[in-house]
Coordinates of C-alpha atoms and ligand atoms in Angstrom, one line a residue:
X1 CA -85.3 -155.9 86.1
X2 CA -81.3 -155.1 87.1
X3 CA -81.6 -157.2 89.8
X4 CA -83.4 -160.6 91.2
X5 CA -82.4 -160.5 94.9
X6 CA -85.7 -160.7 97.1
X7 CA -87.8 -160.7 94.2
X8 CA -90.2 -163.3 93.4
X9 CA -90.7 -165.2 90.5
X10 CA -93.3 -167.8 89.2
X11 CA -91.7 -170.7 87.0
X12 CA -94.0 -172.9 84.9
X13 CA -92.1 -176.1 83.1
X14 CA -89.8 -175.5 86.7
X15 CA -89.5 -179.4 87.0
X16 CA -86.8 -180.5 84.5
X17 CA -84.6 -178.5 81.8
X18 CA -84.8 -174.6 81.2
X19 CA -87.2 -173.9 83.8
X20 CA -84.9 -175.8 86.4
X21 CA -81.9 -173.7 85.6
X22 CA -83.6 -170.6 85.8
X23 CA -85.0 -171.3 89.0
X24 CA -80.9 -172.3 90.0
X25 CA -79.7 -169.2 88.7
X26 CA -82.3 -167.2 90.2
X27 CA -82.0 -168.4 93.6
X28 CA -78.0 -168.1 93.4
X29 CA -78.8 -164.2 93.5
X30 CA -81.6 -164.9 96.1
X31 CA -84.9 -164.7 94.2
X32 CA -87.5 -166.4 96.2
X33 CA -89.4 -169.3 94.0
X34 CA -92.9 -170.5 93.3
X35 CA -92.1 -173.3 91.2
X36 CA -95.0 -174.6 88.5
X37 CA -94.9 -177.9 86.1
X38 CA -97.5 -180.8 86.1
X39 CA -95.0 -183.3 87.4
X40 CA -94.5 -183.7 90.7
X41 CA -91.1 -185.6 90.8
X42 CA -89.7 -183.1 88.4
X43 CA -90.8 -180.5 90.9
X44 CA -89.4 -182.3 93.5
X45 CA -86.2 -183.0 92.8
X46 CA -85.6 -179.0 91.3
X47 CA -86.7 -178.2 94.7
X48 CA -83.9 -180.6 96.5
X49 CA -81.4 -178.8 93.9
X50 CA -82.2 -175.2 95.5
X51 CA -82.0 -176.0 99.2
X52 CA -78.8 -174.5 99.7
X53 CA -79.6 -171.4 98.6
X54 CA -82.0 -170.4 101.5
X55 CA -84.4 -168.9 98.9
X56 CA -88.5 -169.4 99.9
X57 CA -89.4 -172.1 97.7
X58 CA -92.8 -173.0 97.2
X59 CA -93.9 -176.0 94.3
X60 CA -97.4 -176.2 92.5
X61 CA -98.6 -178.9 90.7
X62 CA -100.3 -177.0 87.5
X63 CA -101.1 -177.5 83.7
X64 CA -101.0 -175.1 82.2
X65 CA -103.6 -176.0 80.0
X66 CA -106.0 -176.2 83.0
X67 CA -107.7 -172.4 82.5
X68 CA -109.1 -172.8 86.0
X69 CA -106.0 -174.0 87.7
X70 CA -104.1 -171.0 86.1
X71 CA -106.3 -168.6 87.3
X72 CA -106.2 -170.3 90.7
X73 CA -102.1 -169.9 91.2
X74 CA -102.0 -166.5 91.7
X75 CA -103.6 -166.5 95.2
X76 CA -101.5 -169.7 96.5
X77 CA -98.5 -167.9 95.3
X78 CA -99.4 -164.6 96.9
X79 CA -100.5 -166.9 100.4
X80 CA -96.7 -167.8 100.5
X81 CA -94.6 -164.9 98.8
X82 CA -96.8 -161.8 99.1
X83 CA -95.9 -160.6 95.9
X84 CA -94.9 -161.7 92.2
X85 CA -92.3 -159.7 90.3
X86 CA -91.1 -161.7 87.9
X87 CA -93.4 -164.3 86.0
X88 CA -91.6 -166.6 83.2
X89 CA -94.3 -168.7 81.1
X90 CA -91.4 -171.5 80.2
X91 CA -93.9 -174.6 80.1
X92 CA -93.4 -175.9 76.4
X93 CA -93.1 -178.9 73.8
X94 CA -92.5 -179.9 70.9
X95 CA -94.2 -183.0 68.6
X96 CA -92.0 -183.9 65.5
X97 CA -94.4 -184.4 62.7
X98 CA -95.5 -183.2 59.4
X99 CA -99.0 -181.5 59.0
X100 CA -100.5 -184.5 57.2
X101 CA -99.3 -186.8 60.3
X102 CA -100.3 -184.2 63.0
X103 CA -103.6 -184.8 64.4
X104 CA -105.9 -182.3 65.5
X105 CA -105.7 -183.9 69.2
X106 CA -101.7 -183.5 68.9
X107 CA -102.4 -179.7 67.9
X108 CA -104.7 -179.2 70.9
X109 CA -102.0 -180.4 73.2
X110 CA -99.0 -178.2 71.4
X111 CA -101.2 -175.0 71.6
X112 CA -102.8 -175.6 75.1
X113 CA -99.2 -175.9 76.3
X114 CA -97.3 -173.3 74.3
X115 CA -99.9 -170.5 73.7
X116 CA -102.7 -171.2 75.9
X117 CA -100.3 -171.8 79.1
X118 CA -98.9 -168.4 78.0
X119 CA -101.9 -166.6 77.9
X120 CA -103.1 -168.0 81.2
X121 CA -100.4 -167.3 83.2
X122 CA -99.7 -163.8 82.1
X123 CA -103.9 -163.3 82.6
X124 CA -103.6 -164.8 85.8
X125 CA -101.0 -163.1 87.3
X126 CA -100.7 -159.4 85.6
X127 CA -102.7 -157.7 88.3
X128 CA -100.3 -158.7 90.2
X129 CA -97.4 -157.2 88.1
X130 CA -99.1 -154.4 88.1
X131 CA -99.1 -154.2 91.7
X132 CA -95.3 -154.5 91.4
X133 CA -94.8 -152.1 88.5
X134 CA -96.9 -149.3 90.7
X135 CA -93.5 -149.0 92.9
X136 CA -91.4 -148.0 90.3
X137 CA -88.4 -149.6 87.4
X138 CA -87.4 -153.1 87.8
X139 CA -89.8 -154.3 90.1
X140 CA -92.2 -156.4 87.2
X141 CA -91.0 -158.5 84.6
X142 CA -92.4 -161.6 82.0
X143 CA -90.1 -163.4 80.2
X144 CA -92.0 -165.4 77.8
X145 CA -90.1 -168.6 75.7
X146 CA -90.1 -168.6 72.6
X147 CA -87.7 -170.4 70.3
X148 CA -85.8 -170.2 67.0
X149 CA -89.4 -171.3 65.7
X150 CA -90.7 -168.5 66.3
X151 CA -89.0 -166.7 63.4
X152 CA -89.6 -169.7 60.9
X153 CA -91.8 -172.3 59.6
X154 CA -90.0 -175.6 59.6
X155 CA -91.1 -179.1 58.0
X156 CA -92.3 -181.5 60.8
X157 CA -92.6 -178.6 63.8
X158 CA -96.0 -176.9 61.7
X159 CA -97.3 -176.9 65.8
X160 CA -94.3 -175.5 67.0
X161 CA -93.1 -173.0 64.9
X162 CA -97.0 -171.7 64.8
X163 CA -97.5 -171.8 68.6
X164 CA -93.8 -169.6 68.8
X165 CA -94.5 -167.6 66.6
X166 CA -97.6 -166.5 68.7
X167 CA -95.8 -166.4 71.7
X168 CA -92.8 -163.9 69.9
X169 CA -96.0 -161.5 68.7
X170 CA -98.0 -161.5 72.1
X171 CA -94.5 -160.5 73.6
X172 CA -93.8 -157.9 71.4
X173 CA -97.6 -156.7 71.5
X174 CA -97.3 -156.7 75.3
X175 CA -93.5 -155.0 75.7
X176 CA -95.3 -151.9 74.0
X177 CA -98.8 -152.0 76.0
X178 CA -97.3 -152.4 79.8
X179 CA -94.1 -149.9 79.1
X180 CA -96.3 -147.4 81.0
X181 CA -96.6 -149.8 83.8
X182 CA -93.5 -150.7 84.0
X183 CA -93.5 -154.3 83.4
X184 CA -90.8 -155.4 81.0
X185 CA -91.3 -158.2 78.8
X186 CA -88.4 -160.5 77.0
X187 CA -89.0 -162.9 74.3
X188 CA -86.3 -165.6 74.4
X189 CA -85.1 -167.4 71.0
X190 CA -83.5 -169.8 71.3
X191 CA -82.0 -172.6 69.3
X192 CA -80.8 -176.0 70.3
X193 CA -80.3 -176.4 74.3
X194 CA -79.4 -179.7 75.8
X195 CA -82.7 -180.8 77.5
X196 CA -85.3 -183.4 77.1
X197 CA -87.7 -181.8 75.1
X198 CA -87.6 -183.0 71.8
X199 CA -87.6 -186.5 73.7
X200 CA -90.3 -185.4 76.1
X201 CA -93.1 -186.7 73.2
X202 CA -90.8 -188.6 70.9
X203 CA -94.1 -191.3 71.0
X204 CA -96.4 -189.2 69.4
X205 CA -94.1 -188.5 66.3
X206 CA -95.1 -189.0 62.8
X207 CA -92.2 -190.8 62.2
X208 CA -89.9 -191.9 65.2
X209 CA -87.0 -193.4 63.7
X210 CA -86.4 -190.5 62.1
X211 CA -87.4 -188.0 64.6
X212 CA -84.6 -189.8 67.3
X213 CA -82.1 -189.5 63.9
X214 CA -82.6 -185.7 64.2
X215 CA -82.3 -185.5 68.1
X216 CA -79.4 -187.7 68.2
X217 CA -77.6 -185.0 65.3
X218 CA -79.1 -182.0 67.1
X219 CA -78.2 -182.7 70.6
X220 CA -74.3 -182.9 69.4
X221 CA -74.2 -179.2 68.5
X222 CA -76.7 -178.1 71.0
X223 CA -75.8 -175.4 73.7
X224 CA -75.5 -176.3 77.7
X225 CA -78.8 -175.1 79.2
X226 CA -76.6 -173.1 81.8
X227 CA -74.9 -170.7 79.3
X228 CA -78.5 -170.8 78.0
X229 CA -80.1 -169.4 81.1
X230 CA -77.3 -167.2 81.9
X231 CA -77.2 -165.4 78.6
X232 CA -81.2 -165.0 79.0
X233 CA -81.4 -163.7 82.5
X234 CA -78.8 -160.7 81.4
X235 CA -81.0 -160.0 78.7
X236 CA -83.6 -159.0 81.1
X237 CA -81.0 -157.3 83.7
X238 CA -80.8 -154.8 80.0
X239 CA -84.5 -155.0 79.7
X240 CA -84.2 -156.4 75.9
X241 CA -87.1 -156.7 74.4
X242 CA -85.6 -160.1 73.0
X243 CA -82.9 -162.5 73.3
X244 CA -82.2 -164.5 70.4
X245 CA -79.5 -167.7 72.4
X246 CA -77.1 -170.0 70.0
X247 CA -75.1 -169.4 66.6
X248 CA -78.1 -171.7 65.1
X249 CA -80.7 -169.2 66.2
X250 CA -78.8 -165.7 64.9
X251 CA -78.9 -167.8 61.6
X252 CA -82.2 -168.3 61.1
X253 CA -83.3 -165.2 62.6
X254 CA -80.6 -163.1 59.6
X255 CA -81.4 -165.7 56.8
X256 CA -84.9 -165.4 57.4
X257 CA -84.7 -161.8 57.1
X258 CA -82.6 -161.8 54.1
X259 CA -83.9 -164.7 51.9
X260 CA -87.3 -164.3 53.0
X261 CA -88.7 -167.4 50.4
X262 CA -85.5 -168.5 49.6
X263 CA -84.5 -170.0 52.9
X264 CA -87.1 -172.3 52.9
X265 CA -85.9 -174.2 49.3
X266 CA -83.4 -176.4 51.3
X267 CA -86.1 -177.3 53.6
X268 CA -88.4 -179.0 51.0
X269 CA -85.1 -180.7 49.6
X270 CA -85.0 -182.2 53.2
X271 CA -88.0 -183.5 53.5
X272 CA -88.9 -185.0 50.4
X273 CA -85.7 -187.0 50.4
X274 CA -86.8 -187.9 54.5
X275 CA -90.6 -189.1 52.7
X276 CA -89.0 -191.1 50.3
X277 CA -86.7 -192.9 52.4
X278 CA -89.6 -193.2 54.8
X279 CA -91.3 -194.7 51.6
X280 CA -88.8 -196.9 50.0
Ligands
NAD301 N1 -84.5 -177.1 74.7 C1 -84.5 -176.4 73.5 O1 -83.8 -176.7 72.6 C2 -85.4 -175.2 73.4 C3 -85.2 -174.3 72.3 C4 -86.0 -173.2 72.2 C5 -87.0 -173.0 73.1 N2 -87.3 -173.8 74.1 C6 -88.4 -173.6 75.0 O2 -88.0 -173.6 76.3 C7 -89.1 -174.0 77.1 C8 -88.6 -175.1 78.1 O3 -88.2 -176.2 77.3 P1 -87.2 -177.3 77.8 O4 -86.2 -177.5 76.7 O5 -86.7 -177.0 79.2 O6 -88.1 -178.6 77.9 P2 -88.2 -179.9 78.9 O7 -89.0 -180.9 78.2 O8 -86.8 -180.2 79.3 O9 -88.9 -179.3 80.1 C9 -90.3 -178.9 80.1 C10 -90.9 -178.8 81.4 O10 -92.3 -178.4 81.3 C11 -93.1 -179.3 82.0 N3 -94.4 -179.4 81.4 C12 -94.8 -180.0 80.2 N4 -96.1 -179.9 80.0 C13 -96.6 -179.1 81.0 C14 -97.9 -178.6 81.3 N5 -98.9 -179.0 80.6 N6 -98.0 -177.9 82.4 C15 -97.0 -177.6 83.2 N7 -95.7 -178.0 83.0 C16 -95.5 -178.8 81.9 C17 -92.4 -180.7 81.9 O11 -92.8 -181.5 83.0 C18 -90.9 -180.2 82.1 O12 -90.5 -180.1 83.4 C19 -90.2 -174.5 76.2 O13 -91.1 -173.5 76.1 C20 -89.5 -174.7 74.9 O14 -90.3 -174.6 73.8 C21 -86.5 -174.9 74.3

């Protein structure tokens, strides 16, 4: 998609961090907004940010979990903007725990978020695409988030890395399948971004302490989420099929691809020595 003015795009997770910012930098090129998320302050206050940008803003309360209410959105988006070009399934989390301390509830929540919201919205609201795509280039796009996980297992982020990993696949699965209908499709990698996720569900880690250790490191090398956003909306002006966003993610993703088992040595060095000072 070259260009975003008097398109319409469909933002889930649009009430705080990355979904915000892409609904900023959309409007500044006049893209008109339907703004997801399941809070309604974070809605609100993203909505306050875009009012001078004269864009058609609508906001929807939806979780994406909710199968139903996903498949509902479509038509209230359509009542307002008459059309959806561009969707971006950006509604995500993270816990920070190891498998042993994840519980099957806390995996539930990761993939009804991360994979599930993912496969709902782009259900929901491909018909609609389609309609888009009928008219020619550059008229349909998905961008789906994925992260750095999605090239990696990691200890403590088994939930995350698994549900990104899915999210990179179905992306690359659907880039090939809707070429002929001219929908693009981006998967976006990437690493640290200053936001509140890995703070968003800081209770429910296996191991707190340690968890805010790792934020509190993380968060100093961690890229602005407006570089972020910009460096992923040009990806999909060039119709990449991915964007991999940070020095930390080009890492991974060439490590990973060169020391295939090696890379993850290191990784069980780290956490051992985290259990036993957890232990001791
Ligand atoms: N921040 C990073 O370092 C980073 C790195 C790689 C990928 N990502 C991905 O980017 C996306 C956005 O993350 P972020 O960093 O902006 O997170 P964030 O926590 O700052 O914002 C997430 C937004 O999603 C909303 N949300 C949470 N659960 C929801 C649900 N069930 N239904 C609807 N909305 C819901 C929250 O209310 C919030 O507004 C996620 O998919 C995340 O995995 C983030």
């Amino acid at each position: 998609m070259n260009n975003f003015n008097n398109k319409v795009a469909v933002i889930t997770g649009a009430g705080g961090g990355i979904g915000r910012e892409v609904a900023l930098q959309l409007a500044k090129e006049g893209c008109h907004l339907a703004l997801g998320d399941i809070s309604q302050q974070g809605l609100d206050e993203t909505a306050k940010l875009l009012e001078p940008y004269g864009v058609k803003v609508s906001c929807h309360i939806v979780d994406v979990t909710d199968r139903k209410r996903m498949e509902a959105l479509p038509e209230e988006v359509i009542e307002v903007h008459g059309a959806v070009n561009l969707l971006v399934n950006n509604a995500g989390i993270t816990l920070q725990s190891s498998f042993s301390d994840l519980s099957i509830e806390h995996w539930e929540l990761v993939i009804g978020i991360n994979l599930w919201g993912v496969i709902y919205g782009t259900k929901a609201f491909l018909p609609y695409l389609k309609e888009q795509g009928k008219k020619g280039l550059d008229n349909a796009h998905i961008i789906n988030m994925s992260s750095l996980a999605g090239f990696i297992g990691m200890p403590n982020q088994s939930s995350y890395c698994a549900t990104k990993s899915a999210v990179r696949a179905i992306s690359e699965t659907l880039w090939a399948e809707l070429h002929m209908d001219n929908i693009g499709v981006t998967s976006v990698h990437p690493g640290a971004i200053k936001t509140n996720i890995l703070n968003a569900h800081l209770d429910k880690a296996g191991n707190p302490a340690n968890a805010a250790a790792i934020n509190r490191k993380v968060d100093k090398f961690a890229m602005d989420t407006d570089k972020a956003v910009a460096k992923m909306l040009n990806a999909v002006r060039k119709n990449k099929q991915r964007v991999v966003i940070g020095t930390d993610s080009h890492l991974v993703e060439k490590f990973k691809r060169l020391l295939p088992s090696a890379i993850h040595k290191p990784f069980a060095k780290m956490f051992a020595k985290e259990q036993l000072a957890r232990t001791s």
